[in-house]
Coordinates of C-alpha atoms in Angstrom, one line a residue:
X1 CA 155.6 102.8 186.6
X2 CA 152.9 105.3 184.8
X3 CA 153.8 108.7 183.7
X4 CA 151.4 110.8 185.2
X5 CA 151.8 114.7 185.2
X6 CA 149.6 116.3 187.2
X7 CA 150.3 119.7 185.7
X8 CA 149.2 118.9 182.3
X9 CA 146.5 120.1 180.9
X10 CA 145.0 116.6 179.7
X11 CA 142.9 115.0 182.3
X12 CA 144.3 112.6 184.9
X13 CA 141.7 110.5 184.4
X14 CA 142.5 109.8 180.5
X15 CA 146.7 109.9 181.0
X16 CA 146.1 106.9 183.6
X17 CA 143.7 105.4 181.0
X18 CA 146.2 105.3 178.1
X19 CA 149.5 104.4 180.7
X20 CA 147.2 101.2 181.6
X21 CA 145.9 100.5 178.2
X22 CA 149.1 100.7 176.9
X23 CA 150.8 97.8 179.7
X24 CA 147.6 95.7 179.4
X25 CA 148.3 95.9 175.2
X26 CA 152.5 95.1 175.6
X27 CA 152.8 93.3 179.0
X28 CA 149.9 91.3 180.4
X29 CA 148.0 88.2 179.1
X30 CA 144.6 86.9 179.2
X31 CA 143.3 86.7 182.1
X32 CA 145.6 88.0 184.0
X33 CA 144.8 90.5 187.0
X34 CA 145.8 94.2 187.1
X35 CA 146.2 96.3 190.4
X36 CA 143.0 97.2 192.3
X37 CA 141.6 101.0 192.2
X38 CA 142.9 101.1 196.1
X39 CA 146.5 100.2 195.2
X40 CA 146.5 102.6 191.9
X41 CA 145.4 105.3 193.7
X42 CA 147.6 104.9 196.9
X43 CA 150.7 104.4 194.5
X44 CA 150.0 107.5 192.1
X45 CA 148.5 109.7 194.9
X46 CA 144.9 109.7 192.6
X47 CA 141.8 110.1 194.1
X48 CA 139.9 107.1 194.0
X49 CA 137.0 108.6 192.0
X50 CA 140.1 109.5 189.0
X51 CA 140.9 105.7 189.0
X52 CA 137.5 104.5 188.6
X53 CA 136.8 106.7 185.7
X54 CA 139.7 105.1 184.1
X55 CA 139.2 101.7 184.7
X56 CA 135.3 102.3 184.2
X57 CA 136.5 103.6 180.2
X58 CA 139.0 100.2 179.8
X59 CA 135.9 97.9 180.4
X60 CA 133.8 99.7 178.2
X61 CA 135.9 99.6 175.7
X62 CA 136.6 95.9 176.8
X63 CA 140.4 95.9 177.5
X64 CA 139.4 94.3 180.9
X65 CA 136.2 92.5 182.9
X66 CA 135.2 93.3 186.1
X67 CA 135.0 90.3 188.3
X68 CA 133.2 89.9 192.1
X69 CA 135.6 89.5 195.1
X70 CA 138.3 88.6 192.2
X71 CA 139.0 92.3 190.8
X72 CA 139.5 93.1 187.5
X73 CA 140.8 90.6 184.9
X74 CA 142.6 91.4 181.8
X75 CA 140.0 90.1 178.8
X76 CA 140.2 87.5 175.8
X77 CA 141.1 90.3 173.2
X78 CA 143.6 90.0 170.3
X79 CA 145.9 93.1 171.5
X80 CA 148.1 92.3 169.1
X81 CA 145.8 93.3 166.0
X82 CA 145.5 96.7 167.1
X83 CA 146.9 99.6 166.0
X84 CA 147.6 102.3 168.7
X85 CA 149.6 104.7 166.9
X86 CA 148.0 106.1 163.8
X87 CA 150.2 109.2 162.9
X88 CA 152.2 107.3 161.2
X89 CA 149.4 106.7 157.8
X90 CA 150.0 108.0 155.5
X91 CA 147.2 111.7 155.2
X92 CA 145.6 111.2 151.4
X93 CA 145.9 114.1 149.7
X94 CA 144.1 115.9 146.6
X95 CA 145.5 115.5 143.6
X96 CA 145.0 117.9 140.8
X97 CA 145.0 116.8 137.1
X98 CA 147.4 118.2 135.2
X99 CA 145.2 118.8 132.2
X100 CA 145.8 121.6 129.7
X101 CA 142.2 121.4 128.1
X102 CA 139.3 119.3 129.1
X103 CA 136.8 118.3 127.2
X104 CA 134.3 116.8 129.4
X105 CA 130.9 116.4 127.6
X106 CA 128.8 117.5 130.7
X107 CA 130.4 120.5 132.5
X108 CA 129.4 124.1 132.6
X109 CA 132.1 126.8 132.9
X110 CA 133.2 127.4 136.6
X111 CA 131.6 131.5 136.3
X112 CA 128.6 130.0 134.5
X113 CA 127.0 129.5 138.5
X114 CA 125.1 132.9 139.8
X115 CA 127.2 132.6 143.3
X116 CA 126.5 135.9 144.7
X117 CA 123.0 135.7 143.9
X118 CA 122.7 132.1 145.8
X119 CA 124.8 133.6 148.6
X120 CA 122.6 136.6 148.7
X121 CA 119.9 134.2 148.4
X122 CA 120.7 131.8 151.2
X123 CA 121.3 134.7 153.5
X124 CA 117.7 135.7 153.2
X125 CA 116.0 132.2 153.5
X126 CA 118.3 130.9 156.3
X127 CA 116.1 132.1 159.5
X128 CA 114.3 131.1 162.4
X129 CA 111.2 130.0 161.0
X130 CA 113.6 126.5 159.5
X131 CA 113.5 123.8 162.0
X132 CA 117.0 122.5 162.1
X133 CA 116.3 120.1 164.5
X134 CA 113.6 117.6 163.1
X135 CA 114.1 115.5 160.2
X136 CA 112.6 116.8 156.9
X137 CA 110.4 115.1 154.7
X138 CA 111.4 112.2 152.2
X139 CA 110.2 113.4 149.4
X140 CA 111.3 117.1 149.8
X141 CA 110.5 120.9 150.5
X142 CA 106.5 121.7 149.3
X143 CA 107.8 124.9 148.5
X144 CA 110.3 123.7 145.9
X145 CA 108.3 120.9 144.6
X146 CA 105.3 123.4 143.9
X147 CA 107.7 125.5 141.6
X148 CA 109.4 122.4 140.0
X149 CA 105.8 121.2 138.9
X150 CA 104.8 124.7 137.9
X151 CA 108.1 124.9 136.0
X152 CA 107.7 121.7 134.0
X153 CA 103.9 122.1 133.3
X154 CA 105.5 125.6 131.6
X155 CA 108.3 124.3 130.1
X156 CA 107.7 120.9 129.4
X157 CA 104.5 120.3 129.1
X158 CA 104.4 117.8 132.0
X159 CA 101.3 116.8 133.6
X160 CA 101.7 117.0 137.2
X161 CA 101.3 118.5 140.6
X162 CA 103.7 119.2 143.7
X163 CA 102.1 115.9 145.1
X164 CA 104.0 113.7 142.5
X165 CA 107.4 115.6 142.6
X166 CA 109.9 113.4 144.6
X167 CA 113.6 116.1 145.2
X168 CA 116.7 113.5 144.8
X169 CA 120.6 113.8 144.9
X170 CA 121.4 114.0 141.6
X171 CA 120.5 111.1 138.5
X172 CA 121.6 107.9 140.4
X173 CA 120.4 108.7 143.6
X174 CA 117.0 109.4 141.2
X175 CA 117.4 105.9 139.2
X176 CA 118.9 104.0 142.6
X177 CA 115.2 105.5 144.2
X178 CA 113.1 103.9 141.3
X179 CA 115.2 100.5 141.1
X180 CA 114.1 100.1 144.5
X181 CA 110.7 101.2 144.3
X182 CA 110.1 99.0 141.0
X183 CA 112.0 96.0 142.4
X184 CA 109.0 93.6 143.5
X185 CA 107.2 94.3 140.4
X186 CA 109.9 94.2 137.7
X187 CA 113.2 92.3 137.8
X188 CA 114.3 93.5 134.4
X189 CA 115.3 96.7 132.6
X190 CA 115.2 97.7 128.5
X191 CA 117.4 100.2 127.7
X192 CA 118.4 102.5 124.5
X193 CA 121.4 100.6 123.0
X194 CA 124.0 102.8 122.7
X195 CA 122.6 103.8 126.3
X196 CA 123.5 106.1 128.8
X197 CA 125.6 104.2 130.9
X198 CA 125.0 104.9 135.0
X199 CA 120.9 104.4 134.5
X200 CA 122.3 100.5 133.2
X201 CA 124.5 100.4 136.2
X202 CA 122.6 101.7 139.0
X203 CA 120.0 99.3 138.0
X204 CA 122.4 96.7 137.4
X205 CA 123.4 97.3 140.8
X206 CA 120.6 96.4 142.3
X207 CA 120.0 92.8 140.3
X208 CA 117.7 93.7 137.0
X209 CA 118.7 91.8 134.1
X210 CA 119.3 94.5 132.0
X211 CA 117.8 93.9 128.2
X212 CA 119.7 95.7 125.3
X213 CA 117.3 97.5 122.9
X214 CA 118.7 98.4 119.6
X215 CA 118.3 101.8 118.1
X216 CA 116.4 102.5 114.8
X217 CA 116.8 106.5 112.8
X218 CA 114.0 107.2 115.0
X219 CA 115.0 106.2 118.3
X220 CA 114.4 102.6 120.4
X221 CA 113.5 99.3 118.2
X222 CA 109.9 99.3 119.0
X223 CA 109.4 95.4 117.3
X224 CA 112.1 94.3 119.4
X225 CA 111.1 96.1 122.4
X226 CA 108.0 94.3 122.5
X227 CA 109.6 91.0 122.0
X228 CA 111.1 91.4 125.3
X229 CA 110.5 90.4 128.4
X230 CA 110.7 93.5 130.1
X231 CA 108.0 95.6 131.5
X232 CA 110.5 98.8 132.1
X233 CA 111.9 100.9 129.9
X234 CA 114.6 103.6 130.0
X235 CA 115.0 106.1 127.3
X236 CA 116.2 109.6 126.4
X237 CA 113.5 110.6 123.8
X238 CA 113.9 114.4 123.3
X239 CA 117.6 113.9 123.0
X240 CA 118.9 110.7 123.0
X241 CA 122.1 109.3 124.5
X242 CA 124.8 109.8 122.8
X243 CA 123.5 109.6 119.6
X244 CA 121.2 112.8 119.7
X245 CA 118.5 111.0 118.1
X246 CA 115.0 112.7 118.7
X247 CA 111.7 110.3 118.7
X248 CA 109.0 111.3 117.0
X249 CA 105.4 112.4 117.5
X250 CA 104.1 108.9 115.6
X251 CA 107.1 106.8 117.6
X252 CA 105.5 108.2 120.8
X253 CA 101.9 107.3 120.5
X254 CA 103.0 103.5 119.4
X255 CA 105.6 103.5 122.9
X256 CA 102.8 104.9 125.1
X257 CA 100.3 102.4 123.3
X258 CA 103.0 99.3 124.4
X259 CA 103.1 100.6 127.8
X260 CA 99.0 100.9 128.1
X261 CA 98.6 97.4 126.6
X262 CA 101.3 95.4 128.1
X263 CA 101.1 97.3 132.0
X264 CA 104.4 98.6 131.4
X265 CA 106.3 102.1 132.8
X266 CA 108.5 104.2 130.7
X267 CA 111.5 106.0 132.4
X268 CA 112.1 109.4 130.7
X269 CA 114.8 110.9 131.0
X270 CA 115.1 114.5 130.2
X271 CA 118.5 115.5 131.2
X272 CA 119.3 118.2 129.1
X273 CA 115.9 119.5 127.0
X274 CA 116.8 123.5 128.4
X275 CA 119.2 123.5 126.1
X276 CA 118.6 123.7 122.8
X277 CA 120.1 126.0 120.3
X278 CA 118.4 125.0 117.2
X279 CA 115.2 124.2 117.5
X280 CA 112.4 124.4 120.4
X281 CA 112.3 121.9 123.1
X282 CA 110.7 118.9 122.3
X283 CA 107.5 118.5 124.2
X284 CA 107.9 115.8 127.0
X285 CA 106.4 112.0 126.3
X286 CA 104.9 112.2 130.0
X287 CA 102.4 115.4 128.7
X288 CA 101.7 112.8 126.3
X289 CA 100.8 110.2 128.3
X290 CA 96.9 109.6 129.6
X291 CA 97.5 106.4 131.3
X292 CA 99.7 107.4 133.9
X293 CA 102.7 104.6 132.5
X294 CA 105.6 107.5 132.3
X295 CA 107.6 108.8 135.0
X296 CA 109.2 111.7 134.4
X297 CA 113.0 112.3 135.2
X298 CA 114.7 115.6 135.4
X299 CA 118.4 117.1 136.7
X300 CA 119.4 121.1 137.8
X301 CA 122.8 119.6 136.8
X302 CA 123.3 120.2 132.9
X303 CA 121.7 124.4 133.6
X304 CA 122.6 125.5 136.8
X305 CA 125.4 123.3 138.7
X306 CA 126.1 119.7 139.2
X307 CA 127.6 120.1 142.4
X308 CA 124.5 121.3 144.3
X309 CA 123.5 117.9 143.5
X310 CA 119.5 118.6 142.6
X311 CA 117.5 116.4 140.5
X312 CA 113.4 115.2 140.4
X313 CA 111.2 112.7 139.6
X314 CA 107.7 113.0 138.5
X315 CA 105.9 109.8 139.8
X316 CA 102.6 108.3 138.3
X317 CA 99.8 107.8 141.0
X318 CA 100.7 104.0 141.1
X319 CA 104.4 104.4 141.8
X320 CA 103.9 107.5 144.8
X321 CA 101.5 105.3 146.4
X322 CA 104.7 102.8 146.5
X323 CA 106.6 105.5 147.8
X324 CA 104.3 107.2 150.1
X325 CA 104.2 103.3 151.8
X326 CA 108.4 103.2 151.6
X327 CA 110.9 103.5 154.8
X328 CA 113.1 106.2 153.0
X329 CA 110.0 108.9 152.8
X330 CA 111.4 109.5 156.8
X331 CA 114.4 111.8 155.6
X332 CA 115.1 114.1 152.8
X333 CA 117.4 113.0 150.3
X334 CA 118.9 116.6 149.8
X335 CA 120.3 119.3 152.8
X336 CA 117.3 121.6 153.6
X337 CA 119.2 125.0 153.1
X338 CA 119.8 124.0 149.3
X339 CA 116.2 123.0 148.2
X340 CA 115.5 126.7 150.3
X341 CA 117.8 128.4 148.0
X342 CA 116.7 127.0 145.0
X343 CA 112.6 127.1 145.8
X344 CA 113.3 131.2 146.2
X345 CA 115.6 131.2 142.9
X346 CA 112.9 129.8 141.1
X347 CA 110.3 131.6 142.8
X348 CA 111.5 134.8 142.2
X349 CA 112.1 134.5 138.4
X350 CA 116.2 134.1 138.5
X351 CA 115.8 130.4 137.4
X352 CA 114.1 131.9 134.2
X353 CA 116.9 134.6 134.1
X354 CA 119.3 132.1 134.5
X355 CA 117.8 130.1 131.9
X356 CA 118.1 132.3 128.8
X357 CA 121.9 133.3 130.1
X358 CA 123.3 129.8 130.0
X359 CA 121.5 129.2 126.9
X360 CA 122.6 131.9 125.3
X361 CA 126.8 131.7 126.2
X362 CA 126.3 127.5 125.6
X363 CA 124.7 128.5 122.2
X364 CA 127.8 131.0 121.2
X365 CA 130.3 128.1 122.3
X366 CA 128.5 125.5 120.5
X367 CA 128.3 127.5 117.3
X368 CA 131.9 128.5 117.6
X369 CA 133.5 125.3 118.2
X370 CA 131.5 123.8 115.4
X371 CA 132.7 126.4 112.8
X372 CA 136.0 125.6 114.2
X373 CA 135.7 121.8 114.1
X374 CA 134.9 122.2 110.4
X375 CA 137.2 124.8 109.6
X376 CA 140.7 122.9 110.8
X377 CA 139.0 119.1 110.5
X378 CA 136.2 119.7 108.2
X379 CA 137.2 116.9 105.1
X380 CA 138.1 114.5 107.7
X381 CA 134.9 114.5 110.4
X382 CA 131.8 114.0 110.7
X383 CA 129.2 115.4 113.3
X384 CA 126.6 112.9 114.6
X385 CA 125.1 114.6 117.2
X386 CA 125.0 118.4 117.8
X387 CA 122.4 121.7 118.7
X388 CA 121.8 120.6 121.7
X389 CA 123.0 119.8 125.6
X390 CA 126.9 120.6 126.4
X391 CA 129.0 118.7 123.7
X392 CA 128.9 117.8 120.2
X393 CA 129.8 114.1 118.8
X394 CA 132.4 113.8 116.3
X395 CA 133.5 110.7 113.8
X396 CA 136.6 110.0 111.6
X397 CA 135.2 110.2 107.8
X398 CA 138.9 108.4 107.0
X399 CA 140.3 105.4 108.3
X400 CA 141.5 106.9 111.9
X401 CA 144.2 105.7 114.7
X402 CA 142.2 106.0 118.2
X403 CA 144.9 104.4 119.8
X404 CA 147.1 107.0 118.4
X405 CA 144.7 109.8 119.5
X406 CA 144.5 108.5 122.8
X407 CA 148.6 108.5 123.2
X408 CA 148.9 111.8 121.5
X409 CA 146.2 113.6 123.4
X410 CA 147.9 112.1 127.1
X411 CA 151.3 112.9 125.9
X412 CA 149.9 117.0 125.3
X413 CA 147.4 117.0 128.2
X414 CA 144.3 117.0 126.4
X415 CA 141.2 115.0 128.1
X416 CA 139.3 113.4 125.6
X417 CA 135.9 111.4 126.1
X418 CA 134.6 108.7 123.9
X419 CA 130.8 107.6 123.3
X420 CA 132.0 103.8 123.7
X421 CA 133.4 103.8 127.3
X422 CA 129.9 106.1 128.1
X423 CA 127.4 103.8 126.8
X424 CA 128.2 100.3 126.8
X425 CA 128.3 99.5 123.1
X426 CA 130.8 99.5 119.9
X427 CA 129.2 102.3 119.1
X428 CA 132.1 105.2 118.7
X429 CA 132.4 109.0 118.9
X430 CA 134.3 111.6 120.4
X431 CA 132.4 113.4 122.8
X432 CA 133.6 117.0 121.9
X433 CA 132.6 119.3 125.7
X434 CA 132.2 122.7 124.9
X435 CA 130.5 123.7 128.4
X436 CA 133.3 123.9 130.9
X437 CA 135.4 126.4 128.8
X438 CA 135.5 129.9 128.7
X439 CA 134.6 131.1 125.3
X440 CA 138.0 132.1 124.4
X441 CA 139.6 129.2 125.0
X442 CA 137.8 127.7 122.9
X443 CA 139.5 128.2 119.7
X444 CA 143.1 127.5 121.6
X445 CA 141.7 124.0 122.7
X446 CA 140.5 123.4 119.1
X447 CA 144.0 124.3 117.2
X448 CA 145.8 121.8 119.3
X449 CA 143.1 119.0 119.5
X450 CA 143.3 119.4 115.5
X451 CA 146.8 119.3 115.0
X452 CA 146.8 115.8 117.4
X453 CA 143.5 114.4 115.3
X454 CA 145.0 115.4 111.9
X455 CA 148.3 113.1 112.8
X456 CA 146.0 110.5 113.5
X457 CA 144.3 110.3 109.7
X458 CA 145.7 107.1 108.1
X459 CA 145.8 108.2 104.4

């Protein structure tokens, strides 16, 4: 017999529909036939329209088969492999790091992000006149891609127009965008080795042989860069990954000459040329560029948030007709309300604002843990890379115990990051993240990181 209430509140319909999915699932076999619609509805005093809703639902779903003059027969499905009752799984839940002091090399302070201002912001620009029901275009908002370029032909010194900017979710969806772009006409990748790891594994991902590229004092090998096969370079010239390595004016002019005389593109990557606390920006090697061979990658990620997930790419003439011809130009590849926000943020001068704000409290927090670094590890370390982005790399001068470091630093809840795990080669450093603190916890994270490094000296 079925359980059907008719004073509950759930349809009678969908109560018949489980009681009979239920027997068909424990008690009949293949094949077999279940009651007719008259004999169901005469037993259970339904209606007969009730019934055929439910049965109409169990051969959708293909628990049985209607069959002429023979009724309905149960179907050849494995019952047995499903799963009826999932309350009992387990709900995943969010775990929080128990971390006293991270030191992430790429993370800005939680009250670094102007929220009221975006929330004020995004209250003006969500109206009417946005079309929420059409699908936007691929290569994002002319509104924000005319201040991007206007911003980088400012700032950077990039050569474009809003026609070349492409808006992408974040640095892989950017890279994962070219990859497949690139694919028909290159099957292999040079990169800066020690590299920045995800551009090596996104296009790893999708099947380029990736090609190793030693680094010199000033940047990529050039000599053995053009003994390669490859036709595609990545690099991180203004600020190189994680080495902090700057190419030259003279290095330039000989890469851009290789890519005019061998048909090749560069990939520059300019994640993090806003900030700079030493010296000015170095110019981009696209606004060098008079052959159209460099396309020109930048991130909102390292000066305003990584979360909104905003990044760009500027494409040569070549590569957006490629992309104007590609199936993913059909949908934007971030929300609409977001590249809104930002377009007026920019637009109205707060990106500027915002600019010389972040620079300014990453510029006290770099100088002050540097003068600490020295100051309790000084005779022991060495900086390789520093005045610039959100971290500053660190070595042993002395003959050093990571292994030590890495058990004494779990055991006290510090989060350390190391160059070697972060860019695929031998090459080692401590990635010291001075961004996601708050200035004065700064000096607390640096006394007991010190006291940890300091046990790890092997005298």
């Amino acid at each position: 017999m079925y359980i059907i209430e008719k004073n509950d509140k759930k349809p009678l319909c969908l109560q018949l529909y489980q009681e009979l999915k239920n027997d068909i699932i424990k008690n009949y076999k293949i094949g077999e036939k279940i009651p007719s619609i008259r004999k169901i509805a005469s037993t259970y005093n339904l209606s007969k329209n009730t019934v055929e809703r439910a049965y109409s639902q169990l051969v959708v779903e293909g628990y049985i088969d209607s069959y002429p003059k023979s009724g309905y027969i149960v179907t050849d499905t494995k019952y047995s492999d499903f799963n009826t009752d999932f309350s009992k799984g387990k709900e995943e839940k969010e775990l929080k790091e128990d971390t006293l002091y991270d030191f992430f090399p790429a993370r800005l302070a939680k009250d670094s992000f102007p929220l009221k201002l975006w929330k004020r912001l995004f209250t003006k620009v969500i109206d009417d006149t946005l079309d929420f029901g059409m699908y936007q275009k691929g290569q994002g908002e002319l509104g924000l891609r005319k201040q991007v370029s206007q911003y980088l032909i400012k700032s950077r010194g990039v050569k474009c127009n809003s026609t070349q900017i492409i808006i992408c979710n974040g640095f892989a969806d950017s890279m994962g965008l070219l990859a497949k772009l690139l694919k028909n006409s290159n099957e292999t990748l040079a990169t800066e080795f020690p590299g920045y790891h995800i551009a090596r594994k996104v296009f790893d991902s999708h099947s380029y042989k990736i090609e190793n590229i030693p680094l010199l004092k000033d940047g990529i090998d050039l000599e053995v860069l053009k003994k390669s096969k490859s036709r595609l370079v990545y690099i991180t010239p203004s600020h190189q990954y994680p080495t902090g390595v700057a190419m030259p004016i003279s290095k330039r002019m000989k890469l851009l000459e290789w890519a005019k005389n061998t048909n090749s593109f560069i990939i520059e990557d300019d994640y993090d040329s806003e900030l700079n606390y030493i010296n000015r920006p170095i110019p981009s090697l696209q606004g060098l560029d008079n052959n159209n061979r460099v396309i020109y990658a930048g991130t909102f990620s390292k000066s305003l948030s990584p979360a909104i997930r905003v990044s760009y790419l500027v494409l040569p003439p070549s590569i957006l007709e490629k992309f104007n011809n590609f199936y993913e130009t059909r949908a934007s590849r971030v929300c609409l309300t977001t590249q809104k926000v930002l377009e007026k943020f920019i637009e109205d001068g707060h990106w500027d604002k915002h600019l010389r704000k972040i620079r300014t409290k990453n510029k006290k927090k770099h100088n002050l843990m540097k003068s600490l670094l020295k100051e309790k590890i000084g005779n022991t370390m060495k900086i390789e890379s520093q005045g610039a982005g959100l971290s500053i790399i660190i070595n042993p001068t002395k003959q050093f115990d990571w292994l030590k470091l890495e058990k004494l630093t779990q055991k006290e809840k510090i989060k350390l990051y190391y160059a070697k795990e972060r860019s695929g080669d031998k090459w080692q450093g401590l990635m010291m993240g001075f961004g996601g603190f708050k200035e004065e916890e700064i000096e607390k994270a640096i006394n007991i990181f010190s006291q940890l490094w300091n046990k790890c000296i092997i005298e």
